Coordinates of C-alpha atoms in Angstrom, one line a residue:
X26 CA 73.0 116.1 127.0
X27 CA 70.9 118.5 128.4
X28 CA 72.2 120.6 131.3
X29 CA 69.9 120.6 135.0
X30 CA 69.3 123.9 136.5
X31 CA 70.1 124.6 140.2
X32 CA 68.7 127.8 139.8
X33 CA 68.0 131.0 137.2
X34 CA 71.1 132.2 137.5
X35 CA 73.5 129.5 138.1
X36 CA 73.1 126.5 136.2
X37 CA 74.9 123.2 135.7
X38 CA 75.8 123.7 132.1
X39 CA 76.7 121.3 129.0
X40 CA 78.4 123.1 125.7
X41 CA 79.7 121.8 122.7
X42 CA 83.1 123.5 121.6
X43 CA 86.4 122.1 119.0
X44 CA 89.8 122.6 119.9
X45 CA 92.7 124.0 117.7
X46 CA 92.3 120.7 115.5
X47 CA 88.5 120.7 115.1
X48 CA 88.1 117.9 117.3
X49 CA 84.7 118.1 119.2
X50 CA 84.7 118.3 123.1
X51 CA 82.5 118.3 125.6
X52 CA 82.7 121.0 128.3
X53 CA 80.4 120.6 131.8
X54 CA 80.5 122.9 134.3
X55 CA 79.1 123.9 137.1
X56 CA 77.6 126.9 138.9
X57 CA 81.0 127.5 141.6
X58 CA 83.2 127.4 138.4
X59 CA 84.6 124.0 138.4
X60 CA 84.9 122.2 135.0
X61 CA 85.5 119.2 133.6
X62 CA 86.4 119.2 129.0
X63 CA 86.0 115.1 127.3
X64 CA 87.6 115.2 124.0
X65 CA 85.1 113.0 121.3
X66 CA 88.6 111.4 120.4
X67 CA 89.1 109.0 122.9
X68 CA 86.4 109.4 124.8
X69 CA 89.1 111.4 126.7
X70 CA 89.0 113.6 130.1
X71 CA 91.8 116.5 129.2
X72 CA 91.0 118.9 131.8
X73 CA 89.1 118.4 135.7
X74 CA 89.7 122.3 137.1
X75 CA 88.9 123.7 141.0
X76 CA 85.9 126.8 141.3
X77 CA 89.6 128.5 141.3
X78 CA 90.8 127.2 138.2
X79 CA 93.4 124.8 139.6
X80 CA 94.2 122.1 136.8
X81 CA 93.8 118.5 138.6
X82 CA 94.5 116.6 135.2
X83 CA 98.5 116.6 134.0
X84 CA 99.1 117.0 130.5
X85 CA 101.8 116.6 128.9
X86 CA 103.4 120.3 126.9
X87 CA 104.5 118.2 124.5
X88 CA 101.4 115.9 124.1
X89 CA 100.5 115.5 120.4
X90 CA 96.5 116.4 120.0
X91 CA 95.8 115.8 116.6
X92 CA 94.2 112.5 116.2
X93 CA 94.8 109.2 115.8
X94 CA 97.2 110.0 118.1
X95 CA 96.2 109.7 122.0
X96 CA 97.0 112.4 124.3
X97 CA 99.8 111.9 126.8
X98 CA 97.7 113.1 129.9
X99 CA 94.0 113.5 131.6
X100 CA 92.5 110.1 131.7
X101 CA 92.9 107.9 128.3
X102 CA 90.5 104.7 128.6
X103 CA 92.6 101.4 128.1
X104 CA 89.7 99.5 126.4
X105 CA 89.7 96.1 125.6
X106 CA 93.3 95.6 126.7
X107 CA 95.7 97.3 129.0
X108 CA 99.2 96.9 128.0
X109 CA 100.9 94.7 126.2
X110 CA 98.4 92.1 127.7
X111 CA 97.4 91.0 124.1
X112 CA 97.3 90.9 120.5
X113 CA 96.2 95.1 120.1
X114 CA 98.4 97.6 119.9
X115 CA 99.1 99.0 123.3
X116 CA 96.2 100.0 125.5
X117 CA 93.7 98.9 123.1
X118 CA 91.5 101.5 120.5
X119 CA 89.2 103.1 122.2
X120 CA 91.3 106.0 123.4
X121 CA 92.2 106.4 119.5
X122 CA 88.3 106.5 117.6
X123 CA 85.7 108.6 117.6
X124 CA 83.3 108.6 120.2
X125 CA 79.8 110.1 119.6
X126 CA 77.6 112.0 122.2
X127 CA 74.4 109.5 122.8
X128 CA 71.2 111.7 122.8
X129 CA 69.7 109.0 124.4
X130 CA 71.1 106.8 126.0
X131 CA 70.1 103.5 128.2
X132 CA 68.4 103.9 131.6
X133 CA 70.9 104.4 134.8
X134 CA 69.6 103.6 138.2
X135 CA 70.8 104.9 140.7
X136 CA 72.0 108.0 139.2
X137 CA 70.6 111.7 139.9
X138 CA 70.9 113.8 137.4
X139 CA 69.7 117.2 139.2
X140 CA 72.8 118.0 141.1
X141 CA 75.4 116.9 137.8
X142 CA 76.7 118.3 134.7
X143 CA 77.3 115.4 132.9
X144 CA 77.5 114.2 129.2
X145 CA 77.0 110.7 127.8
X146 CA 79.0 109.4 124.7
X147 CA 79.2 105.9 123.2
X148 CA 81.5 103.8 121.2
X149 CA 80.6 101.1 118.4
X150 CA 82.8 98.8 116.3
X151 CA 81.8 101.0 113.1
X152 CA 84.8 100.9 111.3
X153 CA 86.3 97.4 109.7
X154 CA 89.8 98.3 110.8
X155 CA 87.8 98.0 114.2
X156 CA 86.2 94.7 113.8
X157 CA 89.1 93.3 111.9
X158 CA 91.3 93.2 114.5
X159 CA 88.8 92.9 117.4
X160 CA 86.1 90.5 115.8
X161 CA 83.1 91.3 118.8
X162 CA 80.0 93.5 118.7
X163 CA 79.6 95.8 121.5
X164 CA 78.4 99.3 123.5
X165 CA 80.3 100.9 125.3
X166 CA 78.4 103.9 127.2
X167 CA 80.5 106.2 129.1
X168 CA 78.9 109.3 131.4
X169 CA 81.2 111.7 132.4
X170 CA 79.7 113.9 135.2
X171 CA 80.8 117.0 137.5
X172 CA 78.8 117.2 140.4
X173 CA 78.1 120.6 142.2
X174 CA 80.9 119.6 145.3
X175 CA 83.4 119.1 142.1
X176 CA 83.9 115.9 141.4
X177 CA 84.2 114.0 138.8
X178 CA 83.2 111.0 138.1
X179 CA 82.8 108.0 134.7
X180 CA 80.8 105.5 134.3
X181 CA 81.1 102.6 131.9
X182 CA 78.8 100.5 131.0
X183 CA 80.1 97.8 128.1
X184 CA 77.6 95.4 126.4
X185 CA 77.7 92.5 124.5
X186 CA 75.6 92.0 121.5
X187 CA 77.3 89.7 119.6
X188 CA 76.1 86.2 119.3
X189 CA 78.8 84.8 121.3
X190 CA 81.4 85.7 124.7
X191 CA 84.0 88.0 124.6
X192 CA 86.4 89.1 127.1
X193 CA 88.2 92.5 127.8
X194 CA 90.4 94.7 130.2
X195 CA 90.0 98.0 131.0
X196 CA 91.4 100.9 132.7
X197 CA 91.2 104.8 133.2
X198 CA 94.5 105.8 133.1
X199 CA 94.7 109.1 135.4
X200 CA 97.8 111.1 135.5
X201 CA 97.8 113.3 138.2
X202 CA 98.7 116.9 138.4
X203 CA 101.4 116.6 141.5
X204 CA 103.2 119.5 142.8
X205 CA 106.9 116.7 142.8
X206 CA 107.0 113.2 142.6
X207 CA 109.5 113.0 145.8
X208 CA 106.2 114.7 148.1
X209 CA 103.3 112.4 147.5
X210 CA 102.6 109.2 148.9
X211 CA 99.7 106.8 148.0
X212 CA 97.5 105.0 150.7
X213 CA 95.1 102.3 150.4
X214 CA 97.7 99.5 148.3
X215 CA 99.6 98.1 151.9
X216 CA 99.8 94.5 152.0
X217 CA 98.5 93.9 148.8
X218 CA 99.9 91.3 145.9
X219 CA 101.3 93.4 142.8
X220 CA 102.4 92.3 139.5
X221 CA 105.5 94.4 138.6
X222 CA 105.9 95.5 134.6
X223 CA 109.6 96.4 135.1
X224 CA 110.4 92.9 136.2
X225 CA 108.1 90.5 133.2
X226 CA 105.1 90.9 135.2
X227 CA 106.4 89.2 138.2
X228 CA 103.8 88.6 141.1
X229 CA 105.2 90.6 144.7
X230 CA 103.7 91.6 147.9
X231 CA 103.7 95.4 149.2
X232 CA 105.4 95.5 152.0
X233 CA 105.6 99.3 152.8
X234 CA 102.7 101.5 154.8
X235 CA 102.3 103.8 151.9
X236 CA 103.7 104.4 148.7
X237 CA 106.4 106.8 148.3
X238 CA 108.7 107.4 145.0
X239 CA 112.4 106.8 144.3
X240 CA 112.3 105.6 141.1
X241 CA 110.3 104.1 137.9
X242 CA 107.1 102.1 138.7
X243 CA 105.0 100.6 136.7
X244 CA 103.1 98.0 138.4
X245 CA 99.2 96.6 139.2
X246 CA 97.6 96.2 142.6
X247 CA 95.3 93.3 142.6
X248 CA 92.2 93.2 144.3
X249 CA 92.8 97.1 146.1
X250 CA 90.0 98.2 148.7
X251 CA 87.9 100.6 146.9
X252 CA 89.4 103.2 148.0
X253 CA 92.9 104.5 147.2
X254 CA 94.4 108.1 148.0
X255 CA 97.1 110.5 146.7
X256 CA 98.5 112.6 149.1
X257 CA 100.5 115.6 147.8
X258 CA 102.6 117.2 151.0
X259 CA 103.6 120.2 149.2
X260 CA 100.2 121.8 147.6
X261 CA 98.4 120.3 151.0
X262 CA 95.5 118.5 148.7
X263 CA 94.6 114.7 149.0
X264 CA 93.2 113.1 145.8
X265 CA 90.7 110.5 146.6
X266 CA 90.2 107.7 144.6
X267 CA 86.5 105.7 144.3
X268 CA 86.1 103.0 142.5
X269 CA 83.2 99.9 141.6
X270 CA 83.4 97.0 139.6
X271 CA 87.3 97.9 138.8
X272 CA 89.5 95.7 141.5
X273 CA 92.9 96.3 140.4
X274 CA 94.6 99.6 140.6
X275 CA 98.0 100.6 138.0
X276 CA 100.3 102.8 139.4
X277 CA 102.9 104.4 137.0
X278 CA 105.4 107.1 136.6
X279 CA 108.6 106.9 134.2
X280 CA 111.3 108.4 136.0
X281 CA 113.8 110.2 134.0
X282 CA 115.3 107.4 131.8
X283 CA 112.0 106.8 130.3
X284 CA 110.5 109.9 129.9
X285 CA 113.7 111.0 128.0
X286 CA 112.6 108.4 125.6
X287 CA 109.2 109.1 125.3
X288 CA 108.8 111.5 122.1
X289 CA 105.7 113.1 123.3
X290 CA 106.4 113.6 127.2
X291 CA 109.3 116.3 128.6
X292 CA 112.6 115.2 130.5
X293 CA 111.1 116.4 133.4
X294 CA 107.6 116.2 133.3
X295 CA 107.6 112.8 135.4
X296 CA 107.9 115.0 138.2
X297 CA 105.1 116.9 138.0
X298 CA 102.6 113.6 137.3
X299 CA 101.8 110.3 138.7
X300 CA 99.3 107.7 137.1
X301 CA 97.1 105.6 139.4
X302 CA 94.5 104.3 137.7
X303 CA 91.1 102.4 138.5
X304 CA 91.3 98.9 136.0
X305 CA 90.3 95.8 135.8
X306 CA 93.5 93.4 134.4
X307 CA 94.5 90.5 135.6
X308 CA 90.9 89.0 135.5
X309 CA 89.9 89.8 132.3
X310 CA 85.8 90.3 132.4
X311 CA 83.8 88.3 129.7
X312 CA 80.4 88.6 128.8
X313 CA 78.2 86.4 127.5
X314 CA 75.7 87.6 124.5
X315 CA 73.2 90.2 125.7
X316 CA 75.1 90.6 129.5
X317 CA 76.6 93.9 130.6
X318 CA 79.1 95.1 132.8
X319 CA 79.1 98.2 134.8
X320 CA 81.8 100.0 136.5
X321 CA 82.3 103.7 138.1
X322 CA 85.3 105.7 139.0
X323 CA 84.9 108.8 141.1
X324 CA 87.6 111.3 141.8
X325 CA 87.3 114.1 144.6
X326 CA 89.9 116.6 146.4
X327 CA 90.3 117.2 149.8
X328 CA 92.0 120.2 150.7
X329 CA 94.1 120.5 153.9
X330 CA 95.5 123.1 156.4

């Protein structure tokens, strides 16, 4: 966890602080005064801020921090299921245990280090409320890194080191910070076969040019190109959306019904976020013993005139 320096008086840097709770979290940033905070409960972005201090992340006001519970915003990992798509409770357990920071952790290729804050973490089945209800032996290794250009990015990297296969789903579930849900549109899903969560998982086919909002969505884009983008008219920024080894993409905002009924989300909060998420869902990956999978997400702004 050790911060690179870019210089003597600017430096990439990596602290340890604890929020109102005494949770531990993780805070990078980086010499133009961008940051990125991971909460050790969950594994959890909270916050991705601009060298101005523009919040990127949506979180909720009325978001409950104290754990077990997860935090309704910045980017909760859905790990080993998304959904409803098993026998766990909904979106698996990682984003509810304790992570720890990895002092050192396995070799990355293809990563530089000297132009990144970044911070490693990993999660074991420690517990036996853990492996009673998910009955595998794993790693999963997650660096979170802010690059000098600002952006973010995670990396997974889940092992198997049980005797046998096991099988999981995973996604980062990113909620936006959007200026109004009725200005953004999303590019980069056209064309594509969805399975729609409002209507039983039904399979459909996008038939639009780019996404726009009426309504309540909650759906999964199979087999996206590998990049998506978020285009917010009114505060002129583009988010774009990089992903590897993660083929579906969710996209998911309540609308005004549902957010009413969600206990830790304001009535009118859906219009200040939207969810699009890098996953991998409807193909479940599996592993055999000693096989790992990798896969990265990387987020960056572009601002416009």
């Amino acid at each position: 966890m050790e911060p690179s320096a870019v210089s003597d008086e600017k430096r990439l840097t990596v602290d340890l602080v604890r929020d109102k709770n005494g949770t531990d979290q993780v805070l990078l940033k980086n010499p133009k005064g961008a940051s990125v905070k991971i909460s050790l409960h969950g594994g959890q972005v909270l916050s991705w801020k601009t060298d101005k201090g523009d919040e990127l992340l949506f979180t909720s006001a009325k978001a409950n921090s104290k754990p077990p519970h997860p935090v309704r915003g910045g980017i909760p990992i859905c790990f080993p299921q998304f959904g409803t798509r098993g026998s766990l409770e909904q979106h698996g357990f990682a984003r509810n245990k304790m992570w720890l920071v990895e002092e050192n952790p396995p070799y990355l290729p293809s990563f530089y280090s000297t132009d990144k804050a970044f911070v490693d973490l990993v999660l074991k089945p420690s517990d036996e409320d853990t492996t009673r209800i998910w009955p595998h032996s794993f790693e999963f290794h997650l660096r979170v890194s802010l690059a000098l250009d600002g952006n973010l990015a995670l990396i997974s990297r889940v092992r198997n080191i049980n005797s046998k296969p096991f099988s999981f789903s995973i996604a980062y579930h990113t909620y936006f910070s959007i200026s109004d849900i009725s200005e953004v549109r999303v590019e980069g899903l056209e064309t594509l076969d969805y399975l729609d969560n409002l209507f039983d998982k039904e399979r459909f086919t996008e038939q639009g040019d780019a996404l726009t909002f009426e309504s309540e969505i909650d759906r999964v884009y199979l087999n996206s190109r590998d990049v998506v983008a978020v285009f917010d008219h009114e505060k002129k920024r583009t988010f774009l959306i990089k992903k590897e080894g993660l083929p579906d993409v969710v996209v998911w905002n309540p609308w005004d019904k549902k957010a009413k009924a969600l206990t830790d989300l304001g009535d009118e909060e859906y219009k200040h976020m939207l969810c699009v998420d890098g996953a991998a869902i409807e193909k479940p990956i599996t592993l055999k013993p000693g096989e790992e999978w990798t896969g990265k997400l990387n987020l960056s702004l572009v601002l416009s005139t």
